[in-house]
Amino acid sequence: MQKLTKALLVAALLPVMAVAQVSTQFIKGSWKELTNRARKEHKPIFIDTYFEGCHACKDMEVKVFPRPEVKKYMEENFICTGYDVFKEEFGMEMCRKYFMRGFPTYLVISGDGQLLDRSSGYQEPDRFMAFLKNNIVRYKAGKTLAGFGNSLSSKDPAFYRAMWDKNYKGGDKDEIAGYLAKQKDKLAESTFKVMQMTAVLPDDYRTFYLKNRGAYLDRFGEDLNINIMDKLLKQDIAALPAALDKAAFDVFLQKQQAVYRPEDWNYVQMYYAENYLYKKCKDVRAFLEFAAAHPDRNENRVRYMQFYLGAELAKDAALKAQYLKWADAVVTADASLENLQGLVRMSRGVDQAQARKFLGWVIDKKKSWGDDTAKEEAELKNFGS
């Protein structure tokens, strides 16, 4: 969103600065000005946080925000603003408030200052529109992530706020542990944010978190809670042998299934498989066999594992077939365009029926965006009926 640094115009309704953009009109203002305007117009606030030089941020600015359907929906339903987190103090304060470490990150805030939801990274138009529409549903239902207070100020310790200092060297684990040990409310905003800083949760926090995971999700959302889950799962894997032992892994899974919620289990077991079978034991075949037998609908894992495994899949036809078997069980027409295009390339010459299916989904997706599909349709004809 680098266009936010260009000439500013005065908005008519409030003394809030607005930016003329090819894409959606983004305004500038203080927290009070933005929330006042949101209440007056009965709209939530969409906040884009970015920095100059961020490729994903630039892609959103160039490829997504200017699209007519996106522009129209945002202007009709949101008060839109954006901040460079390295150049604007207001952007940095939002980083501290909402524990933002990767960009772009998108926040949706109610006129009362409550966080409705957040998301991050480059998002293709259909995914981004789904995020926006879901937030309008949440806004109308009054559903917020109430764990975060409704003002930018919060009672965060100095060592936490220092994370966003220019010369930050990392936190003192004893200071972090000491702070957590003193907290009476493990569901408090500042406590939850400091939990993000520790590599290993204290035992009492681990027990409390697993017992109250639903409450944490309701209060703080999925995005940050994934960080907590991954800490726990990484700690679990340390108990497994360094060399592949499938029998030990099976026993481990049976034991761990009793620890985690049923609704989390698909994510949990695939985390174990990726991080133990593939990363720790370096056994690609064992990982792919497990993944194909336990599909979890995480198409993003299929996408990035294609990147990691590309060289090995190119050399081993059996491994490639196993990868495509996994992809076929996980990936749907709603997958990202990047993923679908990669799968077309991967399956071409291996499984023509599968290649036709993925290519058909590419065409449907691009057509829904209003993009040209002549190249893909010509390729589809070459596959035959």
GROMACS .gro file of C-alpha atoms in nm:
model
  385
    1MET     CA    1   0.000   0.000   0.000
    2GLN     CA    2   0.279   0.242  -0.082
    3LYS     CA    3   0.033   0.476  -0.251
    4LEU     CA    4  -0.073   0.580   0.097
    5THR     CA    5   0.237   0.799   0.106
    6LYS     CA    6   0.114   1.011  -0.185
    7ALA     CA    7  -0.086   1.334  -0.181
    8LEU     CA    8  -0.353   1.351   0.087
    9LEU     CA    9  -0.703   1.490   0.049
   10VAL     CA   10  -0.935   1.612   0.320
   11ALA     CA   11  -1.237   1.386   0.368
   12ALA     CA   12  -1.572   1.562   0.385
   13LEU     CA   13  -1.725   1.401   0.689
   14LEU     CA   14  -1.443   1.430   0.943
   15PRO     CA   15  -1.097   1.586   0.967
   16VAL     CA   16  -0.949   1.256   0.850
   17MET     CA   17  -0.690   1.249   0.573
   18ALA     CA   18  -0.776   1.050   0.260
   19VAL     CA   19  -0.555   0.914  -0.016
   20ALA     CA   20  -0.651   0.914  -0.384
   21GLN     CA   21  -0.574   0.564  -0.513
   22VAL     CA   22  -0.645   0.366  -0.824
   23SER     CA   23  -0.786   0.106  -0.587
   24THR     CA   24  -1.008   0.149  -0.284
   25GLN     CA   25  -0.997   0.489  -0.113
   26PHE     CA   26  -0.797   0.462   0.208
   27ILE     CA   27  -0.813   0.732   0.472
   28LYS     CA   28  -0.577   0.840   0.749
   29GLY     CA   29  -0.681   0.928   1.100
   30SER     CA   30  -0.633   0.876   1.469
   31TRP     CA   31  -0.796   0.589   1.655
   32LYS     CA   32  -1.065   0.827   1.782
   33GLU     CA   33  -1.131   0.976   1.438
   34LEU     CA   34  -1.156   0.636   1.273
   35THR     CA   35  -1.387   0.485   1.533
   36ASN     CA   36  -1.605   0.799   1.536
   37ARG     CA   37  -1.644   0.780   1.161
   38ALA     CA   38  -1.715   0.407   1.176
   39ARG     CA   39  -1.993   0.461   1.429
   40LYS     CA   40  -2.140   0.746   1.227
   41GLU     CA   41  -2.145   0.544   0.903
   42HIS     CA   42  -2.233   0.213   1.076
   43LYS     CA   43  -1.939   0.035   0.916
   44PRO     CA   44  -1.640  -0.156   1.051
   45ILE     CA   45  -1.285  -0.033   0.991
   46PHE     CA   46  -1.053  -0.226   0.760
   47ILE     CA   47  -0.684  -0.168   0.843
   48ASP     CA   48  -0.404  -0.275   0.611
   49THR     CA   49  -0.061  -0.284   0.778
   50TYR     CA   50   0.238  -0.304   0.547
   51PHE     CA   51   0.590  -0.176   0.487
   52GLU     CA   52   0.779  -0.047   0.186
   53GLY     CA   53   0.966  -0.328   0.013
   54CYS     CA   54   0.719  -0.599   0.118
   55HIS     CA   55   0.641  -0.800  -0.198
   56ALA     CA   56   0.317  -0.952  -0.067
   57CYS     CA   57   0.201  -0.604   0.039
   58LYS     CA   58   0.274  -0.467  -0.307
   59ASP     CA   59   0.096  -0.759  -0.472
   60MET     CA   60  -0.217  -0.682  -0.269
   61GLU     CA   61  -0.193  -0.317  -0.374
   62VAL     CA   62  -0.150  -0.397  -0.742
   63LYS     CA   63  -0.338  -0.724  -0.796
   64VAL     CA   64  -0.623  -0.733  -0.544
   65PHE     CA   65  -0.732  -0.396  -0.402
   66PRO     CA   66  -0.791  -0.237  -0.749
   67ARG     CA   67  -1.023  -0.515  -0.872
   68PRO     CA   68  -1.368  -0.366  -0.935
   69GLU     CA   69  -1.554  -0.619  -0.719
   70VAL     CA   70  -1.307  -0.576  -0.432
   71LYS     CA   71  -1.297  -0.197  -0.459
   72LYS     CA   72  -1.677  -0.173  -0.468
   73TYR     CA   73  -1.730  -0.407  -0.173
   74MET     CA   74  -1.470  -0.237   0.044
   75GLU     CA   75  -1.597   0.114  -0.026
   76GLU     CA   76  -1.958   0.016   0.038
   77ASN     CA   77  -1.898  -0.181   0.356
   78PHE     CA   78  -1.584  -0.054   0.532
   79ILE     CA   79  -1.396   0.251   0.650
   80CYS     CA   80  -1.060   0.167   0.493
   81THR     CA   81  -0.720   0.274   0.619
   82GLY     CA   82  -0.361   0.157   0.605
   83TYR     CA   83  -0.031   0.223   0.778
   84ASP     CA   84   0.337   0.162   0.713
   85VAL     CA   85   0.447  -0.008   1.034
   86PHE     CA   86   0.807   0.113   1.005
   87LYS     CA   87   0.733   0.474   0.914
   88GLU     CA   88   0.415   0.555   1.105
   89GLU     CA   89   0.395   0.529   1.483
   90PHE     CA   90   0.023   0.451   1.469
   91GLY     CA   91   0.106   0.142   1.264
   92MET     CA   92   0.373   0.038   1.514
   93GLU     CA   93   0.128   0.080   1.802
   94MET     CA   94  -0.111  -0.158   1.628
   95CYS     CA   95   0.173  -0.409   1.596
   96ARG     CA   96   0.222  -0.399   1.973
   97LYS     CA   97  -0.150  -0.406   2.043
   98TYR     CA   98  -0.230  -0.708   1.824
   99PHE     CA   99   0.107  -0.890   1.822
  100MET     CA  100   0.173  -0.843   1.452
  101ARG     CA  101   0.506  -0.980   1.328
  102GLY     CA  102   0.436  -1.060   0.961
  103PHE     CA  103   0.298  -0.842   0.684
  104PRO     CA  104   0.070  -0.755   0.531
  105THR     CA  105  -0.167  -0.808   0.821
  106TYR     CA  106  -0.531  -0.702   0.795
  107LEU     CA  107  -0.737  -0.599   1.095
  108VAL     CA  108  -1.111  -0.537   1.103
  109ILE     CA  109  -1.225  -0.318   1.393
  110SER     CA  110  -1.576  -0.222   1.502
  111GLY     CA  111  -1.677   0.137   1.571
  112ASP     CA  112  -1.650   0.051   1.939
  113GLY     CA  113  -1.283  -0.035   1.890
  114GLN     CA  114  -1.326  -0.412   1.920
  115LEU     CA  115  -1.130  -0.646   1.694
  116LEU     CA  116  -1.363  -0.847   1.472
  117ASP     CA  117  -1.098  -1.060   1.304
  118ARG     CA  118  -0.753  -1.055   1.145
  119SER     CA  119  -0.571  -1.222   0.860
  120SER     CA  120  -0.232  -1.192   0.695
  121GLY     CA  121  -0.028  -1.252   0.382
  122TYR     CA  122  -0.107  -1.222   0.014
  123GLN     CA  123  -0.462  -1.337  -0.055
  124GLU     CA  124  -0.606  -1.410  -0.396
  125PRO     CA  125  -0.922  -1.212  -0.479
  126ASP     CA  126  -1.176  -1.482  -0.390
  127ARG     CA  127  -1.005  -1.559  -0.058
  128PHE     CA  128  -0.981  -1.190   0.028
  129MET     CA  129  -1.346  -1.131  -0.060
  130ALA     CA  130  -1.446  -1.425   0.160
  131PHE     CA  131  -1.248  -1.269   0.448
  132LEU     CA  132  -1.422  -0.935   0.397
  133LYS     CA  133  -1.769  -1.088   0.374
  134ASN     CA  134  -1.714  -1.302   0.683
  135ASN     CA  135  -1.623  -0.989   0.875
  136ILE     CA  136  -1.943  -0.816   0.772
  137VAL     CA  137  -2.134  -1.118   0.904
  138ARG     CA  138  -1.938  -1.096   1.231
  139TYR     CA  139  -1.997  -0.720   1.250
  140LYS     CA  140  -2.373  -0.753   1.206
  141ALA     CA  141  -2.385  -1.033   1.464
  142GLY     CA  142  -2.176  -0.832   1.711
  143LYS     CA  143  -1.919  -1.112   1.722
  144THR     CA  144  -1.576  -0.984   1.824
  145LEU     CA  145  -1.244  -1.116   1.952
  146ALA     CA  146  -1.313  -0.971   2.292
  147GLY     CA  147  -0.984  -1.077   2.446
  148PHE     CA  148  -0.835  -0.761   2.298
  149GLY     CA  149  -0.945  -0.440   2.467
  150ASN     CA  150  -1.117  -0.167   2.267
  151SER     CA  151  -0.837   0.088   2.291
  152LEU     CA  152  -0.481   0.093   2.161
  153SER     CA  153  -0.350   0.118   2.515
  154SER     CA  154  -0.293  -0.198   2.718
  155LYS     CA  155  -0.096  -0.298   3.026
  156ASP     CA  156   0.186  -0.472   2.843
  157PRO     CA  157   0.525  -0.515   3.013
  158ALA     CA  158   0.819  -0.313   2.881
  159PHE     CA  159   1.002  -0.625   2.759
  160TYR     CA  160   0.703  -0.710   2.542
  161ARG     CA  161   0.682  -0.364   2.386
  162ALA     CA  162   1.056  -0.377   2.319
  163MET     CA  163   0.999  -0.651   2.059
  164TRP     CA  164   0.923  -0.379   1.804
  165ASP     CA  165   1.227  -0.165   1.886
  166LYS     CA  166   1.477  -0.123   1.604
  167ASN     CA  167   1.766  -0.288   1.788
  168TYR     CA  168   1.570  -0.563   1.964
  169LYS     CA  169   1.800  -0.856   2.047
  170GLY     CA  170   1.544  -1.105   2.176
  171GLY     CA  171   1.368  -1.151   2.508
  172ASP     CA  172   1.509  -1.278   2.836
  173LYS     CA  173   1.346  -1.618   2.891
  174ASP     CA  174   1.373  -1.585   3.270
  175GLU     CA  175   1.203  -1.245   3.262
  176ILE     CA  176   0.926  -1.385   3.042
  177ALA     CA  177   0.881  -1.691   3.266
  178GLY     CA  178   0.879  -1.472   3.576
  179TYR     CA  179   0.609  -1.249   3.431
  180LEU     CA  180   0.389  -1.544   3.335
  181ALA     CA  181   0.430  -1.700   3.680
  182LYS     CA  182   0.287  -1.386   3.843
  183GLN     CA  183  -0.026  -1.361   3.628
  184LYS     CA  184  -0.355  -1.452   3.789
  185ASP     CA  185  -0.558  -1.432   3.469
  186LYS     CA  186  -0.419  -1.661   3.198
  187LEU     CA  187  -0.686  -1.538   2.956
  188ALA     CA  188  -0.590  -1.170   2.988
  189GLU     CA  189  -0.476  -0.979   2.679
  190SER     CA  190  -0.124  -0.900   2.798
  191THR     CA  191  -0.076  -1.252   2.934
  192PHE     CA  192  -0.176  -1.405   2.601
  193LYS     CA  193   0.061  -1.179   2.411
  194VAL     CA  194   0.354  -1.269   2.637
  195MET     CA  195   0.264  -1.637   2.586
  196GLN     CA  196   0.351  -1.575   2.221
  197MET     CA  197   0.708  -1.486   2.321
  198THR     CA  198   0.807  -1.804   2.501
  199ALA     CA  199   0.946  -2.103   2.312
  200VAL     CA  200   0.807  -2.348   2.570
  201LEU     CA  201   0.493  -2.281   2.772
  202PRO     CA  202   0.521  -2.348   3.146
  203ASP     CA  203   0.347  -2.672   3.249
  204ASP     CA  204   0.058  -2.495   3.424
  205TYR     CA  205  -0.001  -2.279   3.115
  206ARG     CA  206   0.007  -2.583   2.887
  207THR     CA  207  -0.253  -2.762   3.100
  208PHE     CA  208  -0.471  -2.452   3.123
  209TYR     CA  209  -0.444  -2.379   2.751
  210LEU     CA  210  -0.545  -2.728   2.643
  211LYS     CA  211  -0.839  -2.725   2.883
  212ASN     CA  212  -0.952  -2.380   2.769
  213ARG     CA  213  -0.848  -2.374   2.403
  214GLY     CA  214  -1.202  -2.297   2.293
  215ALA     CA  215  -1.207  -1.986   2.512
  216TYR     CA  216  -0.872  -1.872   2.371
  217LEU     CA  217  -1.004  -1.912   2.016
  218ASP     CA  218  -1.317  -1.714   2.098
  219ARG     CA  219  -1.117  -1.437   2.263
  220PHE     CA  220  -0.816  -1.406   2.032
  221GLY     CA  221  -0.896  -1.586   1.706
  222GLU     CA  222  -0.731  -1.858   1.502
  223ASP     CA  223  -0.431  -1.664   1.375
  224LEU     CA  224  -0.238  -1.623   1.701
  225ASN     CA  225  -0.363  -1.945   1.856
  226ILE     CA  226  -0.189  -2.143   1.582
  227ASN     CA  227   0.137  -2.008   1.724
  228ILE     CA  228   0.052  -2.149   2.066
  229MET     CA  229  -0.053  -2.486   1.926
  230ASP     CA  230   0.265  -2.517   1.724
  231LYS     CA  231   0.475  -2.454   2.037
  232LEU     CA  232   0.297  -2.740   2.214
  233LEU     CA  233   0.326  -2.978   1.920
  234LYS     CA  234   0.693  -2.901   1.866
  235GLN     CA  235   0.753  -2.980   2.232
  236ASP     CA  236   0.565  -3.310   2.193
  237ILE     CA  237   0.784  -3.425   1.903
  238ALA     CA  238   1.098  -3.400   2.115
  239ALA     CA  239   0.989  -3.728   2.281
  240LEU     CA  240   1.013  -3.923   1.952
  241PRO     CA  241   1.332  -4.107   1.847
  242ALA     CA  242   1.562  -3.932   1.599
  243ALA     CA  243   1.559  -4.231   1.362
  244LEU     CA  244   1.229  -4.330   1.203
  245ASP     CA  245   1.036  -4.577   1.415
  246LYS     CA  246   0.688  -4.625   1.271
  247ALA     CA  247   0.572  -4.840   1.561
  248ALA     CA  248   0.680  -4.576   1.811
  249PHE     CA  249   0.511  -4.309   1.600
  250ASP     CA  250   0.183  -4.504   1.596
  251VAL     CA  251   0.191  -4.545   1.975
  252PHE     CA  252   0.273  -4.175   2.009
  253LEU     CA  253  -0.027  -4.079   1.795
  254GLN     CA  254  -0.264  -4.295   1.997
  255LYS     CA  255  -0.141  -4.134   2.318
  256GLN     CA  256  -0.160  -3.778   2.184
  257GLN     CA  257  -0.509  -3.819   2.042
  258ALA     CA  258  -0.637  -3.830   2.398
  259VAL     CA  259  -0.464  -3.499   2.475
  260TYR     CA  260  -0.605  -3.276   2.199
  261ARG     CA  261  -0.960  -3.181   2.105
  262PRO     CA  262  -1.123  -3.395   1.833
  263GLU     CA  263  -1.175  -3.085   1.619
  264ASP     CA  264  -0.799  -3.015   1.631
  265TRP     CA  265  -0.681  -3.369   1.568
  266ASN     CA  266  -0.649  -3.353   1.188
  267TYR     CA  267  -0.422  -3.051   1.220
  268VAL     CA  268  -0.230  -3.207   1.508
  269GLN     CA  269  -0.149  -3.540   1.343
  270MET     CA  270  -0.045  -3.376   1.017
  271TYR     CA  271   0.183  -3.140   1.208
  272TYR     CA  272   0.342  -3.443   1.372
  273ALA     CA  273   0.377  -3.619   1.037
  274GLU     CA  274   0.538  -3.324   0.861
  275ASN     CA  275   0.772  -3.235   1.144
  276TYR     CA  276   0.867  -3.588   1.249
  277LEU     CA  277   0.850  -3.805   0.938
  278TYR     CA  278   0.969  -3.543   0.690
  279LYS     CA  279   1.173  -3.284   0.880
  280LYS     CA  280   1.323  -3.491   1.162
  281CYS     CA  281   1.357  -3.832   0.995
  282LYS     CA  282   1.398  -3.703   0.636
  283ASP     CA  283   1.168  -3.977   0.506
  284VAL     CA  284   0.966  -3.828   0.221
  285ARG     CA  285   0.793  -4.154   0.132
  286ALA     CA  286   0.675  -4.215   0.489
  287PHE     CA  287   0.538  -3.861   0.507
  288LEU     CA  288   0.352  -3.882   0.175
  289GLU     CA  289   0.204  -4.221   0.260
  290PHE     CA  290   0.079  -4.086   0.592
  291ALA     CA  291  -0.053  -3.765   0.433
  292ALA     CA  292  -0.246  -3.953   0.165
  293ALA     CA  293  -0.399  -4.181   0.429
  294HIS     CA  294  -0.495  -3.888   0.657
  295PRO     CA  295  -0.608  -3.599   0.433
  296ASP     CA  296  -0.687  -3.291   0.641
  297ARG     CA  297  -0.813  -3.043   0.379
  298ASN     CA  298  -0.513  -2.817   0.434
  299GLU     CA  299  -0.445  -2.730   0.071
  300ASN     CA  300  -0.176  -2.485   0.175
  301ARG     CA  301   0.041  -2.774   0.298
  302VAL     CA  302   0.003  -2.941  -0.042
  303ARG     CA  303   0.118  -2.613  -0.200
  304TYR     CA  304   0.430  -2.552   0.005
  305MET     CA  305   0.532  -2.919   0.016
  306GLN     CA  306   0.536  -2.918  -0.364
  307PHE     CA  307   0.799  -2.645  -0.335
  308TYR     CA  308   1.004  -2.834  -0.076
  309LEU     CA  309   0.980  -3.171  -0.249
  310GLY     CA  310   1.005  -3.055  -0.610
  311ALA     CA  311   1.353  -3.191  -0.681
  312GLU     CA  312   1.282  -3.531  -0.526
  313LEU     CA  313   0.945  -3.567  -0.697
  314ALA     CA  314   1.105  -3.488  -1.033
  315LYS     CA  315   1.351  -3.776  -0.988
  316ASP     CA  316   1.112  -4.039  -0.849
  317ALA     CA  317   0.793  -4.123  -1.039
  318ALA     CA  318   0.657  -4.331  -0.750
  319LEU     CA  319   0.699  -4.041  -0.507
  320LYS     CA  320   0.530  -3.805  -0.752
  321ALA     CA  321   0.237  -4.046  -0.785
  322GLN     CA  322   0.210  -4.061  -0.405
  323TYR     CA  323   0.217  -3.682  -0.382
  324LEU     CA  324  -0.059  -3.654  -0.644
  325LYS     CA  325  -0.266  -3.912  -0.457
  326TRP     CA  326  -0.243  -3.692  -0.147
  327ALA     CA  327  -0.321  -3.377  -0.346
  328ASP     CA  328  -0.625  -3.541  -0.504
  329ALA     CA  329  -0.767  -3.617  -0.159
  330VAL     CA  330  -0.707  -3.268  -0.021
  331VAL     CA  331  -0.733  -3.008  -0.296
  332THR     CA  332  -1.069  -2.876  -0.415
  333ALA     CA  333  -1.181  -2.615  -0.666
  334ASP     CA  334  -1.150  -2.357  -0.386
  335ALA     CA  335  -0.772  -2.402  -0.364
  336SER     CA  336  -0.542  -2.114  -0.451
  337LEU     CA  337  -0.467  -2.046  -0.815
  338GLU     CA  338  -0.096  -2.093  -0.743
  339ASN     CA  339  -0.163  -2.439  -0.602
  340LEU     CA  340  -0.389  -2.545  -0.888
  341GLN     CA  341  -0.143  -2.426  -1.152
  342GLY     CA  342   0.138  -2.615  -0.981
  343LEU     CA  343  -0.072  -2.931  -0.973
  344VAL     CA  344  -0.151  -2.899  -1.344
  345ARG     CA  345   0.223  -2.893  -1.415
  346MET     CA  346   0.287  -3.181  -1.174
  347SER     CA  347   0.014  -3.410  -1.310
  348ARG     CA  348   0.065  -3.331  -1.679
  349GLY     CA  349   0.197  -3.646  -1.847
  350VAL     CA  350   0.139  -3.851  -1.532
  351ASP     CA  351  -0.238  -3.856  -1.489
  352GLN     CA  352  -0.423  -3.679  -1.770
  353ALA     CA  353  -0.762  -3.707  -1.600
  354GLN     CA  354  -0.623  -3.542  -1.290
  355ALA     CA  355  -0.449  -3.275  -1.498
  356ARG     CA  356  -0.777  -3.198  -1.680
  357LYS     CA  357  -0.958  -3.164  -1.348
  358PHE     CA  358  -0.703  -2.922  -1.202
  359LEU     CA  359  -0.685  -2.724  -1.527
  360GLY     CA  360  -1.064  -2.698  -1.536
  361TRP     CA  361  -1.056  -2.552  -1.187
  362VAL     CA  362  -0.790  -2.303  -1.297
  363ILE     CA  363  -1.014  -2.192  -1.583
  364ASP     CA  364  -1.321  -2.161  -1.361
  365LYS     CA  365  -1.129  -1.958  -1.103
  366LYS     CA  366  -0.975  -1.720  -1.355
  367LYS     CA  367  -1.311  -1.670  -1.526
  368SER     CA  368  -1.470  -1.584  -1.192
  369TRP     CA  369  -1.207  -1.313  -1.155
  370GLY     CA  370  -1.268  -1.185  -1.507
  371ASP     CA  371  -0.920  -1.292  -1.621
  372ASP     CA  372  -0.833  -1.420  -1.969
  373THR     CA  373  -0.836  -1.800  -2.000
  374ALA     CA  374  -0.757  -1.848  -2.370
  375LYS     CA  375  -0.421  -2.013  -2.299
  376GLU     CA  376  -0.567  -2.257  -2.047
  377GLU     CA  377  -0.867  -2.343  -2.265
  378ALA     CA  378  -0.639  -2.419  -2.558
  379GLU     CA  379  -0.433  -2.647  -2.334
  380LEU     CA  380  -0.747  -2.821  -2.210
  381LYS     CA  381  -0.848  -2.901  -2.569
  382ASN     CA  382  -0.509  -3.063  -2.623
  383PHE     CA  383  -0.582  -3.303  -2.338
  384GLY     CA  384  -0.878  -3.439  -2.534
  385SER     CA  385  -1.215  -3.532  -2.394
   0.00000   0.00000   0.00000
